[in-house]
Tab-separated table of C-alpha atoms in Angstrom:
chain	number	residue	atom	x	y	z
A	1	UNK	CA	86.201	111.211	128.002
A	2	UNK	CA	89.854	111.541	129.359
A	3	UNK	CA	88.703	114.188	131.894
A	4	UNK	CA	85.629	112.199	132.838
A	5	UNK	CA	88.905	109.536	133.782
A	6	UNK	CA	90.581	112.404	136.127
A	7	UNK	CA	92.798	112.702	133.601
A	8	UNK	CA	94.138	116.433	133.184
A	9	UNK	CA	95.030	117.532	130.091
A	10	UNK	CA	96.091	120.755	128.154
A	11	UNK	CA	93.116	121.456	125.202
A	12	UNK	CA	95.523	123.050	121.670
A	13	UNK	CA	92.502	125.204	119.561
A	14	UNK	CA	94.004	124.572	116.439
A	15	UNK	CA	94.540	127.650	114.116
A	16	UNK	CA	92.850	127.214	110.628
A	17	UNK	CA	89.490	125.931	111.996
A	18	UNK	CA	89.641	128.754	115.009
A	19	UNK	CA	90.367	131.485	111.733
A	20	UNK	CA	87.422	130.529	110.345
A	21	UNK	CA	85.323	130.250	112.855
A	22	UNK	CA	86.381	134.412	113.377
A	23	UNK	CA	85.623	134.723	109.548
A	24	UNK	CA	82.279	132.916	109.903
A	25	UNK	CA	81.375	135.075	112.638
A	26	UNK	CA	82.178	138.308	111.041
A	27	UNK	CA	81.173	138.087	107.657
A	28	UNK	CA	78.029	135.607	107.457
A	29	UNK	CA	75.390	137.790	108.377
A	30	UNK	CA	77.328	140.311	106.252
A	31	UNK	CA	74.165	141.858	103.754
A	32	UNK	CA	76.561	141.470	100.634
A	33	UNK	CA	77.655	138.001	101.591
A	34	UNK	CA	74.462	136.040	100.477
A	35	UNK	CA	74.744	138.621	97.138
A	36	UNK	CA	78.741	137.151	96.826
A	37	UNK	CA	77.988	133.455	97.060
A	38	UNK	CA	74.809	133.794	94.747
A	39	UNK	CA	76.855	136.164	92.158
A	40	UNK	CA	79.745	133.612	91.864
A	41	UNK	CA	77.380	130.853	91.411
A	42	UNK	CA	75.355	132.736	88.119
A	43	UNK	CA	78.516	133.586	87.410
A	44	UNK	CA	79.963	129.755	87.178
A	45	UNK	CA	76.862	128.573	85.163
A	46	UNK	CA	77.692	131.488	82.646
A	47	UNK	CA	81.082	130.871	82.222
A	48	UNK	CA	81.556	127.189	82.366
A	49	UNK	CA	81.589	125.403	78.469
A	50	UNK	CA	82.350	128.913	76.725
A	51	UNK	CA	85.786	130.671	75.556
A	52	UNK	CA	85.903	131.950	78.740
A	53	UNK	CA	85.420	128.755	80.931
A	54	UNK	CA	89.450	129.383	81.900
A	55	UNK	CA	87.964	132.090	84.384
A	56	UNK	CA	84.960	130.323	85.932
A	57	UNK	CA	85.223	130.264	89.976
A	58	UNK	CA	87.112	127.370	91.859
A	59	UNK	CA	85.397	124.936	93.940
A	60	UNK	CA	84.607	125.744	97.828
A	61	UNK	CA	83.336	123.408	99.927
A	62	UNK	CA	79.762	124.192	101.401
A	63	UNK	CA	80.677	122.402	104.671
A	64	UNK	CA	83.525	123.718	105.337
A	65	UNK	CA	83.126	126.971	103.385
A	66	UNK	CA	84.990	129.722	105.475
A	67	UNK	CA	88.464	127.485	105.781
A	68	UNK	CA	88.425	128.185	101.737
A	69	UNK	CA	86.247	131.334	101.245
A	70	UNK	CA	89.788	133.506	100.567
A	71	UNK	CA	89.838	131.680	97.481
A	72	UNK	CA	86.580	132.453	95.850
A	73	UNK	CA	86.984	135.995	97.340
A	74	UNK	CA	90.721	136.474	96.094
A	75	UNK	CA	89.311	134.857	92.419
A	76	UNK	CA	86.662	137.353	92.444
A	77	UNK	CA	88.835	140.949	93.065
A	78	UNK	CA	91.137	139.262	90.059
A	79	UNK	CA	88.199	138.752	87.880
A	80	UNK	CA	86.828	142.492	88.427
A	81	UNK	CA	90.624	143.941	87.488
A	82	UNK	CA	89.781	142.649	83.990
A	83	UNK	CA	86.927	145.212	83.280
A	84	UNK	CA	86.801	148.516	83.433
A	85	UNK	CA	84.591	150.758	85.045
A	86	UNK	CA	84.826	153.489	82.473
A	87	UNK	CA	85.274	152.295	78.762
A	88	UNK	CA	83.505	153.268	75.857
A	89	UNK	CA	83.160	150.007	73.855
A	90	UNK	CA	84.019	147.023	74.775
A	91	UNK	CA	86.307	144.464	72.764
A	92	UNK	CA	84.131	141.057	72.061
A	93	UNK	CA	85.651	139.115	74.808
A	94	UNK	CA	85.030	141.617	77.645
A	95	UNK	CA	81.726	142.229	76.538
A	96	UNK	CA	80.562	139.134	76.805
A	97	UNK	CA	82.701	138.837	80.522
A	98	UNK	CA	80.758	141.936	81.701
A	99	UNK	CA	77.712	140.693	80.715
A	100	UNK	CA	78.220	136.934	82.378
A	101	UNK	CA	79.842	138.902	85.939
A	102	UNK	CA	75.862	139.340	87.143
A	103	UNK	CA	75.516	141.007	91.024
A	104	UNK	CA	79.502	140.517	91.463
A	105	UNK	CA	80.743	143.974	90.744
A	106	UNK	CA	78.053	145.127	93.378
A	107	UNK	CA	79.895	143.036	96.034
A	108	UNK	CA	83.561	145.039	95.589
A	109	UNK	CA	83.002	146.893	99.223
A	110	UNK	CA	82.792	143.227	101.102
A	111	UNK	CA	85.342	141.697	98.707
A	112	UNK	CA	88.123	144.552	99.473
A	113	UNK	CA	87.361	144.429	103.401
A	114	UNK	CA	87.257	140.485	103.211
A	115	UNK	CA	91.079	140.183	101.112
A	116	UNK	CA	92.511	142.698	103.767
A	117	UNK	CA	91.231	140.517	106.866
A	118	UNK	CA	92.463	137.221	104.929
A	119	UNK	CA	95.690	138.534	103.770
A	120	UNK	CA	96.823	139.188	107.191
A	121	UNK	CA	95.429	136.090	108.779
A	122	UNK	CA	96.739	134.106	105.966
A	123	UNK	CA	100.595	135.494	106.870
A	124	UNK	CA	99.812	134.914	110.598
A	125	UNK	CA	98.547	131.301	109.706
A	126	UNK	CA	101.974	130.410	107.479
A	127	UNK	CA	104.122	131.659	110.272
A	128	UNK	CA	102.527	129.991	113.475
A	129	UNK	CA	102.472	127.042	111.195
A	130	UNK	CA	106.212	126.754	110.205
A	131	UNK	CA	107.726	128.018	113.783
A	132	UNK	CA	104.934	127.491	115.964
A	133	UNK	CA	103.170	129.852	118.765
A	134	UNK	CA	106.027	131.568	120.939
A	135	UNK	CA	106.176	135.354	122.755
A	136	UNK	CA	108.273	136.107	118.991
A	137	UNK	CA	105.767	134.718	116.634
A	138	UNK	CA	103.086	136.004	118.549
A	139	UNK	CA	105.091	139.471	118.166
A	140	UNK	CA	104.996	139.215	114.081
A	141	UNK	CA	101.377	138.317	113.782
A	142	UNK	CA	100.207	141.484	115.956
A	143	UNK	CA	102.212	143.970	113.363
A	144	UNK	CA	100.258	142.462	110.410
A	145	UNK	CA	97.320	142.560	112.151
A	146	UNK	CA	97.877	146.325	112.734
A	147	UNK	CA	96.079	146.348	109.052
A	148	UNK	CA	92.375	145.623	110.694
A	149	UNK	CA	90.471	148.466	112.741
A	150	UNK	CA	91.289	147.929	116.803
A	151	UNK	CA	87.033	147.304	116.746
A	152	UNK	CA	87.419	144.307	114.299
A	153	UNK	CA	86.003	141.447	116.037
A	154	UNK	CA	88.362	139.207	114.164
A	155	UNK	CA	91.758	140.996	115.245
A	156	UNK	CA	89.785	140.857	118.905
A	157	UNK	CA	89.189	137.475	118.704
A	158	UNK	CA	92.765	136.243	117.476
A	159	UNK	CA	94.660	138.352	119.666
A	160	UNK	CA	91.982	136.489	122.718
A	161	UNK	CA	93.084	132.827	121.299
A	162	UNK	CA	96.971	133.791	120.864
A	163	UNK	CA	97.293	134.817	124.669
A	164	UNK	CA	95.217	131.826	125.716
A	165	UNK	CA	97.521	130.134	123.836
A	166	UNK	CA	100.778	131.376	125.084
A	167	UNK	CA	99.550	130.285	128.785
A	168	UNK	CA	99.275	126.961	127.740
A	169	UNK	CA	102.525	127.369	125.932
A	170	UNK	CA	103.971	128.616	129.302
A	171	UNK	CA	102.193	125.481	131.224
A	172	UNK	CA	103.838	122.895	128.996
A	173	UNK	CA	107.299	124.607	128.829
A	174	UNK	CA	106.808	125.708	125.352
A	175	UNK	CA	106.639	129.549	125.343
A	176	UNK	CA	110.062	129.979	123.760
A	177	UNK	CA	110.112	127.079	121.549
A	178	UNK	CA	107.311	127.192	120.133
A	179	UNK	CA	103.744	125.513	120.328
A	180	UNK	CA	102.426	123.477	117.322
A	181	UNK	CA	98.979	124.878	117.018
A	182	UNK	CA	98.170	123.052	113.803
A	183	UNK	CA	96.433	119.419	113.136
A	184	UNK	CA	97.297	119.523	109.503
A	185	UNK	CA	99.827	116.876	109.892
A	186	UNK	CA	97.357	114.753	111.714
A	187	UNK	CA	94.505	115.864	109.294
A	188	UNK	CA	96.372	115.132	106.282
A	189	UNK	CA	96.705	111.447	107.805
A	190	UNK	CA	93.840	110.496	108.280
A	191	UNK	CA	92.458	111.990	105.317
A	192	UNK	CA	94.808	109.736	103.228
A	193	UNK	CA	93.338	106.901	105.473
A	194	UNK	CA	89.502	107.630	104.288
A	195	UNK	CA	90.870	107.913	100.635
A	196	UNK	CA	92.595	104.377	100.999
A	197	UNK	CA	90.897	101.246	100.372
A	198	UNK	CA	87.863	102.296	102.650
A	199	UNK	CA	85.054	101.954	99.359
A	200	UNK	CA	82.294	103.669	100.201
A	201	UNK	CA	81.640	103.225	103.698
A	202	UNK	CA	83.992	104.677	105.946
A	203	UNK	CA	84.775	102.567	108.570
A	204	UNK	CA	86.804	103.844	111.825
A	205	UNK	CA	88.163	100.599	112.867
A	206	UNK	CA	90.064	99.698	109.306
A	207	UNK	CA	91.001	103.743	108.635
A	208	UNK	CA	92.450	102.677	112.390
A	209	UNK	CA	94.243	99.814	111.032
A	210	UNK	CA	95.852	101.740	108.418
A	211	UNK	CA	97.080	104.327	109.860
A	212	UNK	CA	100.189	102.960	111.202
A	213	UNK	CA	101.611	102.120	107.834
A	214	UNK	CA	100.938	105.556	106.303
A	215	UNK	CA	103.831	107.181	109.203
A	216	UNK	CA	107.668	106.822	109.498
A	217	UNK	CA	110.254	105.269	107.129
A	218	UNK	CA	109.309	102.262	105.217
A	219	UNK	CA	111.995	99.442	104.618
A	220	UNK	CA	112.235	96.374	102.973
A	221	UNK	CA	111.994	94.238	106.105
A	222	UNK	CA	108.729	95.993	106.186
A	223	UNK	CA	107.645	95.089	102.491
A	224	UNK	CA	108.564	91.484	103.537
A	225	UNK	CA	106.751	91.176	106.622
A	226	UNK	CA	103.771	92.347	104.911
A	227	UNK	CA	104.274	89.294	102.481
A	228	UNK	CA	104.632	86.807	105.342
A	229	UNK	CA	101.332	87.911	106.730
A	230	UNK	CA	99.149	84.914	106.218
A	231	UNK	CA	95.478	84.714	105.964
A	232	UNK	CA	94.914	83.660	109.413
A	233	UNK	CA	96.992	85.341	110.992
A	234	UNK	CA	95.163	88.622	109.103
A	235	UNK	CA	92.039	87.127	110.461
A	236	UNK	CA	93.438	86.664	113.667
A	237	UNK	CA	93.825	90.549	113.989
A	238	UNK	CA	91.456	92.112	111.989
A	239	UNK	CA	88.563	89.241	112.480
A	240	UNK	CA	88.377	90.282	116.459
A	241	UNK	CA	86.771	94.044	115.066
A	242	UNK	CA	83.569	94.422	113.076
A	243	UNK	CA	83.847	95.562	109.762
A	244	UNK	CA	80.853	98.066	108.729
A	245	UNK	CA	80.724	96.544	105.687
A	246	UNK	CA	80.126	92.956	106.834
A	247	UNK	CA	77.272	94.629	109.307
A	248	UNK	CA	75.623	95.977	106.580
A	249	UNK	CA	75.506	92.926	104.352
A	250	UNK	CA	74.242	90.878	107.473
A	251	UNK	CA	71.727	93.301	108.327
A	252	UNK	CA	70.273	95.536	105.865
A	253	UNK	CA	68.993	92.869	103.690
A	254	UNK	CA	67.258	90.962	106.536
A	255	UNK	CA	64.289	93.194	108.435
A	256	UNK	CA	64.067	91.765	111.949
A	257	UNK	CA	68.005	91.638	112.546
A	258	UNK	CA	68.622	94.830	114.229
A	259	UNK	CA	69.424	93.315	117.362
A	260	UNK	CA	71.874	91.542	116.370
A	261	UNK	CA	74.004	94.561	116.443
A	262	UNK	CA	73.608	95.232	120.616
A	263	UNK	CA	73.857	91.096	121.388
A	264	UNK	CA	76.635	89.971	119.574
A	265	UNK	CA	79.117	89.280	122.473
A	266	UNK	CA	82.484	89.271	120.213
A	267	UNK	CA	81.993	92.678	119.061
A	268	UNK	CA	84.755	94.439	119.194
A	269	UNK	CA	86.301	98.384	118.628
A	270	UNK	CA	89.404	99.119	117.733
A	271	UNK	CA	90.407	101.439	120.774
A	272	UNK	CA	93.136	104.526	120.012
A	273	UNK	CA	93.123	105.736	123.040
A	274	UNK	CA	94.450	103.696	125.735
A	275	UNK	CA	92.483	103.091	129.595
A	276	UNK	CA	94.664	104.646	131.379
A	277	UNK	CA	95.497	101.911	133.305
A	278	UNK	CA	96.751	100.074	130.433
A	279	UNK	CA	99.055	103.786	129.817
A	280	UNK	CA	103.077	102.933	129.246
A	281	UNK	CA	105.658	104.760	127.894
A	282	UNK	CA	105.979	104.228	123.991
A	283	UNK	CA	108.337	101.667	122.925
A	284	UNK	CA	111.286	102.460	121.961
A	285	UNK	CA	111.718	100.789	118.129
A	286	UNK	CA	108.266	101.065	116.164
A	287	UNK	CA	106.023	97.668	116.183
A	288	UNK	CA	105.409	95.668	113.319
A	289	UNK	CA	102.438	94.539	111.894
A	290	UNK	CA	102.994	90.917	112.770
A	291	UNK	CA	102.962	92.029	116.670
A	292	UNK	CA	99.479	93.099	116.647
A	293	UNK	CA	98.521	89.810	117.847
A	294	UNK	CA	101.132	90.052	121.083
A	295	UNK	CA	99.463	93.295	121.682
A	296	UNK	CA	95.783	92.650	122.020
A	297	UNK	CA	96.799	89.508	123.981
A	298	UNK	CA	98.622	91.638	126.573
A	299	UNK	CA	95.329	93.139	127.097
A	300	UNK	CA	92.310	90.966	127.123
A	301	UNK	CA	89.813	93.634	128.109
A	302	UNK	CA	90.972	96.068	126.422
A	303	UNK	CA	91.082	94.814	122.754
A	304	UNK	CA	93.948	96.492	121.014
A	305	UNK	CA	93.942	99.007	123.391
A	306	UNK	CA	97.809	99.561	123.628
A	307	UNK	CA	97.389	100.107	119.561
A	308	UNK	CA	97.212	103.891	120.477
A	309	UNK	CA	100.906	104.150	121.668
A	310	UNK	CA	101.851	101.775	118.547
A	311	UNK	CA	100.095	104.609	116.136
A	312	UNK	CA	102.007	107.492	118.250
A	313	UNK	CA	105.408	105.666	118.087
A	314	UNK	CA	104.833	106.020	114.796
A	315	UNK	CA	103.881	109.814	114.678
A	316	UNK	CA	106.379	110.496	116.267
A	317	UNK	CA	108.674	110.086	113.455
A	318	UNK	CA	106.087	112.585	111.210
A	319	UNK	CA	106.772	115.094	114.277
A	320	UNK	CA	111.059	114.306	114.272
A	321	UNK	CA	110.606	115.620	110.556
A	322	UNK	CA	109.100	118.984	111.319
A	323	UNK	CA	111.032	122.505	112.108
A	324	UNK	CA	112.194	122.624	115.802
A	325	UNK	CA	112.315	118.824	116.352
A	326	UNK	CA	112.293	118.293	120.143
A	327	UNK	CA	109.513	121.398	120.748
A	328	UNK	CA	107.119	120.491	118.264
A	329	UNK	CA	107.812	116.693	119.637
A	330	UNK	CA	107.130	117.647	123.297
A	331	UNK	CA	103.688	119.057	122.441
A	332	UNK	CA	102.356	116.004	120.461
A	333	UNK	CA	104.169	114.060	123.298
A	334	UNK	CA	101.552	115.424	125.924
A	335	UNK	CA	98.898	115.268	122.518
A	336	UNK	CA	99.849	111.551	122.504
A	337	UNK	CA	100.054	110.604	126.021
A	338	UNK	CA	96.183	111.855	126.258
């Protein structure tokens, strides 16, 4: 949208989703991966509500399985240590493990392969994280990849993304520093948003609204303006953008009222990102909630539309708490300006 604008801007692939995406690539069509999943599965249904329930597999998401597979993977090689290949007779309790472990012990090859690509990406991951992506970092994470063969499409593929990178790093002044390559901040935020007071329909616009009260330093001025917030004046901000909720008791109930939704004149989105010809620099001191109202007047067609510089004013103080200060803060600077 921004570069549809002529805006330019500098596009940060963030780390954990572009690891997985090199896991997914490598190891999905894998022939013992389908076996894996399917073995941990039997496995889960045998040991769940028996003596040995304390070693059933943990929980990985299905949509997002490959940010989380190390974990089944790493649960799996620890499960196997507890039986023995060559025993006579087996006590009672590892009898009845070997006999719940089903395909699993098959799938050893792709689990040792699989915990030596993850162990090194998950050290790589931990340091770009803390001290971002500079020509030192990037320096550590190509010893520990030294584990994988030079052929392995994921040691290709990171090494391709770190120097890519390091030239935006370079661009934005960063290369030394250090270059935040991670949205788990920014993740974590708005996933606290959806948990919070959203019921079951998750609507952008209030997550939006929330947002700014989840970042920086709360004080009691803060607690008390809350208080002072009266009912209309919480209309008077909040009424100007639809609520999902209200749509859907309006309309779901009533056939014939779907066009209600394209002709209603006053509807309104709560905009995060700025025009940018409404762009300014962020202000100083953080806004309060009361001076919402002060803000969507200053910009009649675009409703709220200076809200996005309100919501980075208060990021910024998230960013002032990380390692490195100023570097991290100049990268979500240019983040926040776009």
């Amino acid at each position: 949208m921004l570069n549809e604008q002529g805006t330019s801007l500098e596009c940060i692939d963030d780390l954990s989703h572009m690891v997985a995406n090199l896991f997914k690539h490598e190891y999905a069509e894998d022939p013992l991966f389908n076996t894996f999943i399917t073995a941990c599965g039997q496995v889960s249904k045998k040991l769940k509500q028996t003596i040995l329930a304390c070693l059933a597999p943990p929980k990985v998401s299905t949509k997002a399985r490959f940010m989380n597979l190390h974990r089944l993977v790493e649960w799996a090689d620890k499960l196997l240590k507890h039986v023995p290949q060559n025993q006579a007779e087996d006590a009672p309790m590892l009898a009845k493990l070997r006999a719940s472990l089903d395909q699993l012990p098959e799938c050893e090859p792709f689990i040792k392969r699989f915990l030596r690509d993850a162990k090194s990406m998950l050290a790589c991951q931990k340091i770009l994280k803390q001290e971002g992506l500079n020509l030192a970092t990037y320096a550590q994470c190509q010893k520990l990849i030294e584990v994988m063969p030079a052929s392995s499409s994921i040691r290709i593929g990171f090494t391709d993304w770190a120097k890519s990178q390091l030239e935006i790093a370079n661009r934005l002044g960063l290369n030394q520093t250090g270059l935040p390559i991670s949205t788990d901040v920014l993740e974590s935020l708005f996933g606290v948003g959806k948990r919070l007071g959203m019921g079951q329909v998750k609507d952008a616009d209030r997550i939006a609204f929330h947002l700014p009260a989840l970042c920086g330093t709360l004080t009691k001025q803060d607690a008390q303006d809350v208080v002072d917030i009266t009912v209309a004046k919480h209309k008077e901000v909040i009424g100007c953008v639809d609520s999902l909720s209200k749509q859907r008791r309006d309309v779901l109930p009533n056939p014939g009222s779907l066009e209600t939704l394209a002709n209603n004149p006053g509807r309104r989105h709560l905009v995060l990102i700025p025009d940018t010809e409404s762009w300014s620099e962020p202000p100083a001191q953080s806004i309060s909630v009361s001076d919402l109202p002060a803000i969507s007047a200053k910009f009649p067609n675009a409703p709220l539309s200076d809200f996005g510089t309100f919501c980075f004013s208060s990021l910024k103080k998230l960013f002032d708490a990380l390692p490195l200060g100023g570097g991290w803060l100049q990268g979500a600077k240019s983040w926040g300006k776009t």
